[in-house]
Amino acid sequence: MDLIDLAAAADLRPLLRGPSRRILPVLVLPLILVGSCAAGAWLWANLEEPVETPESSEVASTMSLPPEDRASLSEIKWAQQKTGDEIAELNRRIDAQRDVLKGILDQITMLTSRIDALQSSTSVPSAASEPPSSPGPAVSSVARKRFGRSKPQGPVSVGGAPVIVGPKTPDP
């Protein structure tokens, strides 16, 4: 048997005529959308009924308590309210102090930068503008003429050579 006979013998018609798988998602998706919209509309319509709040359940439970317990419960609630107000006031004060401290920190930072700028600006020009100082005290020309130059006593080394001290000779 050759290949053409095998192809003719195979019946491909059932495969070609089977239900298409593309139609299934196209039909299911709109059904899901319609169902979700209907459920949303039903929930929206039923939201108008009153919902039980925790406060209403608390009121019902406090009515069943004896009068002494109700009085102590109201005192506890009043104390909680007062404590909550005090905590809120303390938080406001802490925030105000933080703002003040931040302002002080900003001022310190600004002053530190100014001090650094002044120190750097005064150190550079003062070294450049000062004339070099003489190593000894200034001597006037009149004082030099009056006293003259002094002659060294004893041997003097010139150029770093060692001085050899000889026998002392009397001065004439």
XYZ file of N, CA and C in Angstrom:
516
model
N 0.840 -1.179 0.000
C 0.000 0.000 0.000
C 0.879 1.234 0.000
N 0.397 2.027 -0.800
C 1.212 3.218 -0.828
C 0.525 4.340 -0.054
N 1.122 5.464 0.052
C 0.709 6.557 0.937
C -0.627 7.150 0.535
N -0.908 7.191 -0.705
C -2.165 7.756 -1.186
C -3.323 6.844 -0.795
N -3.136 5.552 -0.861
C -4.186 4.622 -0.477
C -4.481 4.730 1.014
N -3.441 4.900 1.808
C -3.640 5.055 3.251
C -4.417 6.321 3.562
N -4.142 7.383 2.865
C -4.834 8.647 3.082
C -6.283 8.531 2.654
N -6.565 7.807 1.596
C -7.926 7.650 1.130
C -8.709 6.750 2.081
N -8.050 5.784 2.675
C -8.719 4.853 3.564
C -9.070 5.526 4.904
N -8.316 6.454 5.299
C -8.576 7.122 6.592
C -9.776 8.030 6.439
N -10.669 7.939 7.361
C -11.867 8.754 7.285
C -11.677 9.964 8.206
N -11.487 11.141 7.641
C -11.214 12.362 8.396
C -12.466 13.195 8.605
N -13.578 12.748 8.091
C -14.797 13.526 8.181
C -15.274 13.740 9.619
N -15.228 12.768 10.513
C -15.704 13.033 11.877
C -14.863 14.092 12.576
N -13.604 14.174 12.300
C -12.750 15.179 12.929
C -13.079 16.576 12.421
N -13.418 16.689 11.166
C -13.706 17.982 10.594
C -15.087 18.489 10.995
N -16.016 17.629 11.286
C -17.374 18.019 11.598
C -17.633 18.101 13.116
N -16.659 17.878 13.976
C -16.847 17.903 15.427
C -17.156 19.318 15.914
N -17.735 19.442 17.126
C -18.072 20.789 17.633
C -16.807 21.619 17.826
N -16.921 22.832 17.475
C -15.766 23.726 17.571
C -15.543 24.128 19.030
N -14.326 24.149 19.456
C -14.001 24.495 20.834
C -13.953 26.015 21.036
N -14.014 26.768 19.993
C -14.004 28.222 20.111
C -15.373 28.752 20.542
N -16.409 28.073 20.275
C -17.753 28.531 20.583
C -18.020 28.451 22.087
N -17.447 27.479 22.768
C -17.696 27.272 24.189
C -17.309 28.492 25.035
N -16.089 29.068 24.934
C -15.779 30.266 25.738
C -16.627 31.473 25.350
N -17.022 31.572 24.104
C -17.820 32.708 23.661
C -19.199 32.663 24.301
N -19.734 31.504 24.544
C -21.045 31.382 25.172
C -20.959 31.454 26.704
N -19.925 30.931 27.289
C -19.805 30.870 28.748
C -19.486 32.247 29.332
N -18.657 33.005 28.702
C -18.265 34.318 29.216
C -19.455 35.260 29.388
N -20.338 35.406 28.420
C -21.515 36.270 28.654
C -22.419 35.753 29.760
N -22.553 34.436 29.892
C -23.376 33.886 30.972
C -22.797 34.250 32.347
N -21.506 34.194 32.487
C -20.852 34.555 33.759
C -21.046 36.035 34.047
N -20.903 36.885 33.037
C -21.089 38.321 33.218
C -22.520 38.658 33.614
N -23.490 38.048 32.979
C -24.896 38.311 33.298
C -25.204 37.852 34.717
N -24.694 36.706 35.110
C -24.922 36.192 36.459
C -24.307 37.084 37.526
N -23.094 37.580 37.299
C -22.449 38.459 38.286
C -23.169 39.805 38.380
N -23.666 40.306 37.262
C -24.428 41.565 37.302
C -25.733 41.393 38.075
N -26.405 40.268 37.887
C -27.656 40.011 38.600
C -27.398 39.889 40.099
N -26.320 39.217 40.486
C -25.991 39.081 41.906
C -25.649 40.441 42.513
N -24.939 41.266 41.801
C -24.608 42.612 42.288
C -25.839 43.471 42.469
N -26.792 43.386 41.530
C -28.030 44.163 41.637
C -28.852 43.700 42.834
N -28.915 42.411 43.078
C -29.670 41.891 44.229
C -29.026 42.361 45.544
N -27.670 42.316 45.636
C -26.985 42.783 46.846
C -27.201 44.277 47.051
N -27.167 45.040 45.978
C -27.350 46.493 46.082
C -28.753 46.831 46.615
N -29.723 46.087 46.152
C -31.098 46.325 46.592
C -31.286 45.933 48.057
N -30.583 44.950 48.552
C -30.739 44.480 49.919
C -29.843 45.216 50.914
N -29.012 46.128 50.478
C -28.164 46.887 51.396
C -28.949 47.932 52.181
N -30.138 48.243 51.752
C -30.936 49.251 52.429
C -31.443 48.768 53.777
N -31.459 47.475 54.013
C -31.891 46.955 55.301
C -30.884 47.378 56.366
N -31.365 47.692 57.580
C -30.432 48.137 58.619
C -29.468 47.020 59.011
N -28.248 47.441 59.158
C -27.215 46.514 59.573
C -26.986 46.734 61.060
N -26.846 45.646 61.807
C -26.663 45.770 63.245
C -25.249 46.268 63.519
N -25.158 47.360 64.254
C -23.864 47.958 64.579
C -23.407 47.458 65.939
N -22.116 47.550 66.224
C -21.614 47.124 67.521
C -22.226 47.930 68.664
N -22.563 49.207 68.416
C -23.147 50.025 69.476
C -24.517 49.495 69.881
N -25.304 49.073 68.912
C -26.634 48.559 69.251
C -26.533 47.261 70.032
N -25.546 46.429 69.717
C -25.377 45.192 70.477
C -24.875 45.499 71.883
N -24.054 46.556 72.047
C -23.578 46.947 73.375
C -24.728 47.477 74.223
N -25.617 48.261 73.619
C -26.755 48.809 74.354
C -27.653 47.671 74.824
N -27.878 46.676 73.975
C -28.718 45.542 74.350
C -28.084 44.741 75.482
N -26.753 44.591 75.442
C -26.090 43.820 76.494
C -26.024 44.592 77.802
N -25.931 45.928 77.749
C -25.881 46.706 78.990
C -27.242 46.780 79.658
N -28.319 46.636 78.919
C -29.654 46.673 79.518
C -29.902 45.455 80.392
N -29.218 44.354 80.070
C -29.436 43.143 80.853
C -28.575 43.122 82.119
N -27.673 44.105 82.303
C -26.800 44.154 83.482
C -27.522 44.795 84.668
N -27.092 44.454 85.863
C -27.642 45.129 87.043
C -27.240 46.605 87.053
N -27.938 47.468 87.806
C -27.653 48.905 87.816
C -26.241 49.249 88.295
N -25.712 48.503 89.253
C -24.354 48.783 89.747
C -23.324 48.562 88.640
N -23.503 47.477 87.901
C -22.571 47.185 86.810
C -22.681 48.215 85.693
N -23.913 48.663 85.425
C -24.083 49.696 84.398
C -23.398 50.990 84.804
N -23.482 51.335 86.097
C -22.840 52.556 86.585
C -21.323 52.439 86.476
N -20.768 51.294 86.865
C -19.316 51.126 86.766
C -18.873 51.086 85.311
N -19.680 50.498 84.447
C -19.353 50.473 83.023
C -19.348 51.876 82.433
N -20.301 52.700 82.825
C -20.317 54.075 82.322
C -19.126 54.863 82.866
N -18.710 54.599 84.117
C -17.517 55.259 84.662
C -16.267 54.845 83.901
N -16.191 53.579 83.565
C -15.030 53.087 82.802
C -15.002 53.733 81.426
N -16.154 53.829 80.776
C -16.210 54.475 79.456
C -15.824 55.943 79.560
N -16.277 56.629 80.630
C -15.918 58.034 80.825
C -14.409 58.169 81.036
N -13.820 57.258 81.841
C -12.374 57.290 82.079
C -11.609 57.029 80.785
N -12.093 56.105 79.959
C -11.448 55.846 78.677
C -11.509 57.075 77.777
N -12.647 57.735 77.767
C -12.799 58.949 76.955
C -11.824 60.015 77.427
N -11.748 60.209 78.747
C -10.855 61.223 79.307
C -9.399 60.887 79.001
N -9.034 59.616 79.153
C -7.667 59.191 78.860
C -7.345 59.391 77.380
N -8.285 59.087 76.512
C -8.074 59.300 75.077
C -7.858 60.766 74.755
N -8.629 61.650 75.408
C -8.448 63.097 75.196
C -7.085 63.554 75.692
N -6.654 63.042 76.855
C -5.347 63.418 77.404
C -4.218 62.941 76.491
N -4.352 61.755 75.961
C -3.330 61.230 75.044
C -3.277 62.074 73.774
N -4.435 62.470 73.263
C -4.456 63.321 72.064
C -3.786 64.661 72.347
N -4.039 65.242 73.541
C -3.396 66.508 73.909
C -1.880 66.342 74.033
N -1.452 65.243 74.651
C -0.013 64.984 74.764
C 0.627 64.816 73.388
N -0.049 64.153 72.486
C 0.485 63.995 71.128
C 0.604 65.343 70.429
N -0.371 66.237 70.639
C -0.274 67.577 70.042
C 0.919 68.329 70.616
N 1.118 68.222 71.927
C 2.261 68.911 72.549
C 3.589 68.348 72.062
N 3.660 67.034 71.924
C 4.897 66.413 71.433
C 5.186 66.882 70.008
N 4.158 66.943 69.174
C 4.352 67.422 67.800
C 4.829 68.871 67.784
N 4.278 69.707 68.678
C 4.699 71.105 68.751
C 6.160 71.190 69.187
N 6.555 70.374 70.168
C 7.946 70.388 70.621
C 8.887 69.879 69.532
N 8.451 68.905 68.764
C 9.278 68.423 67.651
C 9.494 69.532 66.631
N 8.442 70.302 66.363
C 8.581 71.407 65.411
C 9.568 72.449 65.937
N 9.477 72.757 67.243
C 10.392 73.733 67.837
C 11.821 73.217 67.775
N 12.024 71.945 68.125
C 13.371 71.366 68.086
C 13.919 71.332 66.660
N 13.059 71.080 65.696
C 13.514 71.085 64.304
C 13.969 72.489 63.901
N 13.224 73.505 64.341
C 13.626 74.882 64.053
C 14.963 75.223 64.696
N 15.154 74.785 65.942
C 16.426 75.035 66.634
C 17.556 74.319 65.921
N 17.325 73.077 65.500
C 18.346 72.324 64.775
C 18.706 73.013 63.467
N 17.714 73.535 62.774
C 17.983 74.267 61.528
C 18.834 75.511 61.801
N 18.527 76.222 62.890
C 19.309 77.409 63.234
C 20.742 77.038 63.591
N 20.918 75.939 64.350
C 22.273 75.504 64.719
C 23.055 75.121 63.474
N 22.410 74.440 62.557
C 23.077 74.049 61.314
C 23.498 75.282 60.520
N 22.609 76.277 60.448
C 22.916 77.496 59.716
C 24.082 78.248 60.383
N 24.050 78.357 61.723
C 25.128 79.052 62.428
C 26.457 78.316 62.286
N 26.431 76.994 62.316
C 27.655 76.217 62.147
C 28.252 76.457 60.768
N 27.413 76.491 59.751
C 27.937 76.737 58.402
C 28.492 78.153 58.288
N 27.851 79.126 58.956
C 28.382 80.498 58.932
C 29.731 80.575 59.642
N 29.839 79.900 60.790
C 31.114 79.901 61.527
C 32.203 79.277 60.688
N 31.911 78.149 60.036
C 32.904 77.512 59.169
C 33.313 78.439 58.029
N 32.341 79.129 57.446
C 32.649 80.042 56.341
C 33.516 81.202 56.830
N 33.195 81.744 58.005
C 33.993 82.850 58.541
C 35.400 82.395 58.889
N 35.539 81.212 59.470
C 36.866 80.725 59.821
C 37.708 80.482 58.579
N 37.115 79.928 57.549
C 37.884 79.666 56.332
C 38.221 80.970 55.617
N 37.335 81.959 55.666
C 37.623 83.218 54.968
C 38.629 84.063 55.738
N 38.668 83.991 57.060
C 39.632 84.797 57.817
C 40.995 84.153 57.870
N 41.104 82.846 57.781
C 42.422 82.207 57.864
C 43.209 82.390 56.579
N 42.592 82.365 55.425
C 43.293 82.494 54.158
C 43.783 83.926 53.928
N 42.965 84.965 54.039
C 43.456 86.312 53.767
C 44.433 86.804 54.829
N 44.298 86.414 56.068
C 45.201 86.925 57.095
C 46.615 86.420 56.851
N 46.769 85.205 56.388
C 48.103 84.687 56.106
C 48.682 85.353 54.867
N 47.849 85.690 53.906
C 48.329 86.289 52.669
C 48.598 87.786 52.828
N 47.835 88.490 53.684
C 47.979 89.933 53.767
C 49.028 90.366 54.796
N 49.418 89.494 55.722
C 50.413 89.872 56.721
C 51.792 89.937 56.080
N 52.522 91.016 56.357
C 53.890 91.055 55.847
C 54.750 90.105 56.675
N 55.780 89.556 56.072
C 56.622 88.631 56.833
C 57.284 89.380 57.999
N 57.263 88.779 59.135
C 57.814 89.429 60.333
C 59.307 89.162 60.423
N 60.027 90.151 60.953
C 61.478 89.995 61.098
C 61.749 89.130 62.318
N 62.819 88.349 62.284
C 63.064 87.419 63.366
C 63.434 88.111 64.672
N 64.025 89.263 64.651
C 64.450 89.909 65.889
C 63.779 91.247 66.052
N 64.059 91.921 67.157
C 63.476 93.239 67.365
C 64.075 94.247 66.392
N 63.287 95.229 66.024
C 63.758 96.249 65.088
C 64.732 97.174 65.820
N 65.858 97.463 65.166
C 66.884 98.334 65.761
C 67.019 99.552 64.862
N 66.949 100.695 65.449
C 67.039 101.913 64.649
C 68.480 102.127 64.185
N 68.609 102.928 63.127
C 69.943 103.193 62.576
C 70.790 104.022 63.540
N 70.171 104.829 64.377
C 70.915 105.630 65.359
C 71.548 104.717 66.392
N 70.843 103.723 66.803
C 71.376 102.797 67.800
C 72.521 102.008 67.211
N 72.475 101.667 65.934
C 73.582 100.929 65.320
C 74.842 101.788 65.265
N 74.701 103.054 64.950
C 75.875 103.941 64.849
C 76.493 104.161 66.218
N 75.649 104.276 67.227
C 76.158 104.569 68.557
C 76.964 103.401 69.113
N 76.438 102.232 68.982
C 77.117 101.096 69.589
C 78.042 100.397 68.625
N 77.857 100.560 67.347
C 78.708 99.908 66.373
C 78.439 98.412 66.353
N 79.200 97.749 65.544
C 79.039 96.311 65.455
C 79.886 95.652 66.502
N 79.331 94.630 67.076
C 80.104 93.932 68.105
C 80.950 92.866 67.439
N 82.142 92.698 67.965
C 83.044 91.681 67.430
C 82.893 90.436 68.277
N 82.900 89.302 67.628
C 82.730 88.080 68.398
C 83.917 87.814 69.300
N 83.646 87.255 70.443
C 84.682 86.870 71.401
C 85.008 85.401 71.159
N 86.183 85.043 70.898
C 86.583 83.658 70.721
C 86.501 83.221 69.285
N 86.781 81.987 69.042
C 86.806 81.471 67.668
C 85.410 81.395 67.074
N 85.292 81.599 65.769
C 84.024 81.567 65.053
C 84.149 80.546 63.931
N 83.138 79.705 63.783
C 83.128 78.710 62.724
C 82.395 79.287 61.534
N 82.989 79.188 60.358
C 82.363 79.679 59.141
C 82.158 78.484 58.224
N 80.936 78.304 57.749
C 80.658 77.232 56.794
C 80.512 75.882 57.464
N 80.397 75.818 58.731
C 80.136 74.558 59.400
C 81.383 73.766 59.709
N 82.591 74.354 59.513
C 83.833 73.633 59.824
C 84.037 73.628 61.335
N 84.632 72.581 61.864
C 84.854 72.540 63.315
C 85.871 73.596 63.743
N 85.629 74.191 64.897
C 86.510 75.222 65.434
C 87.556 74.552 66.314
N 88.784 74.853 66.033
C 89.867 74.311 66.848
C 90.313 75.425 67.778
N 90.185 75.137 69.047
C 90.541 76.154 70.036
C 92.012 76.005 70.358
N 92.722 77.039 70.154
C 94.170 77.037 70.424
C 94.463 77.659 71.795
N 95.719 77.834 72.097
C 96.055 78.456 73.389
C 95.579 79.914 73.404
N 95.173 80.348 74.571
C 94.666 81.700 74.716
C 95.797 82.706 74.654
N 95.555 83.723 73.876
C 96.531 84.798 73.797
C 95.956 86.015 74.485
N 96.760 86.737 75.205
C 96.232 87.920 75.878
C 95.878 89.004 74.875
N 94.852 89.753 75.163
C 94.417 90.867 74.292
C 95.319 92.062 74.532
N 95.806 92.761 73.520
C 96.642 93.945 73.722
C 95.892 95.172 74.131
